[in-house]
């Protein structure tokens, strides 16, 4: 009836219907605000200061001075960004290709395939410190297993830590070994959802195994390939533990004696936790975050274009 006054119970019911959905999603926004948004805003605030990590009270506001120094007068930062992009290319592309091949093999009828599938995730759950230390020994100059194998083919003792190309290859091998299985399981789960009728029809048309793989499987895995590419890109753009532990000692934070494998995240670590320049390291963090979003966006567009073509 028009004009009827609602009772308190009716009003409370209306409030519950309108407000309860916001209550259900509020925990996420509270957690994001405390652990995501606030640190981001605080980092942006600190990046506008000249501030020592051990002397917060002596901070001085300098505006965009840190950004000007970083982008226009710091060759070490651009060297670190170049190393980061190089490692991104050396790790992301092999990860996706190897993961697709491994997933395709595990999708076949094999003996003990459940055991193999479980083994794919083991490198990912292994401690990154343990992985890096072991790989550093494998790529050792004097007694490394890799150099020993290469000596069979007449190669000399390679100092993997000394050169830019060699150190990037060794670090990329660590990352690819650790994350390929993770992406392979994602692809494998998606492959099992592809209708078998598509492969049966392709077989009747005379398509062979690899033809079916490239013309049926890969196009249908487009969303998963894009997802894995973006995940791999964001992870590789903030690569820290592998280059830090690859050459432990006095030159650990600099990524080698000539900064030949210092990544942007490692340069941030050097500025913030060895030189205690909290303001400058905060500026590096924000610039790296923007660069990561840009590179991830480019990866998404390139992958989507390749899959479309």
PDB file of C-alpha atoms in Angstrom, residues 1 6 33 58 83 91 94 102 145 148 167 264 299:
ATOM      1  CA  UNK A   1       0.000   0.000   0.000  1.00  0.00           C
ATOM      2  CA  UNK A   6       7.819   0.448   7.121  1.00  0.00           C
ATOM      3  CA  UNK A  33      44.301  -1.551   1.793  1.00  0.00           C
ATOM      4  CA  UNK A  58      66.433  13.244   9.302  1.00  0.00           C
ATOM      5  CA  UNK A  83      70.129  -6.953 -17.635  1.00  0.00           C
ATOM      6  CA  UNK A  91      63.639 -17.015 -19.448  1.00  0.00           C
ATOM      7  CA  UNK A  94      61.968 -20.947 -23.175  1.00  0.00           C
ATOM      8  CA  UNK A 102      56.216 -31.192 -21.588  1.00  0.00           C
ATOM      9  CA  UNK A 145      79.546 -30.192 -13.895  1.00  0.00           C
ATOM     10  CA  UNK A 148      83.051 -30.879 -17.353  1.00  0.00           C
ATOM     11  CA  UNK A 167      76.086 -15.204 -16.433  1.00  0.00           C
ATOM     12  CA  UNK A 264      66.732  -3.817 -11.318  1.00  0.00           C
ATOM     13  CA  UNK A 299      53.834  -9.393 -23.564  1.00  0.00           C
TER      14      UNK A 299
END
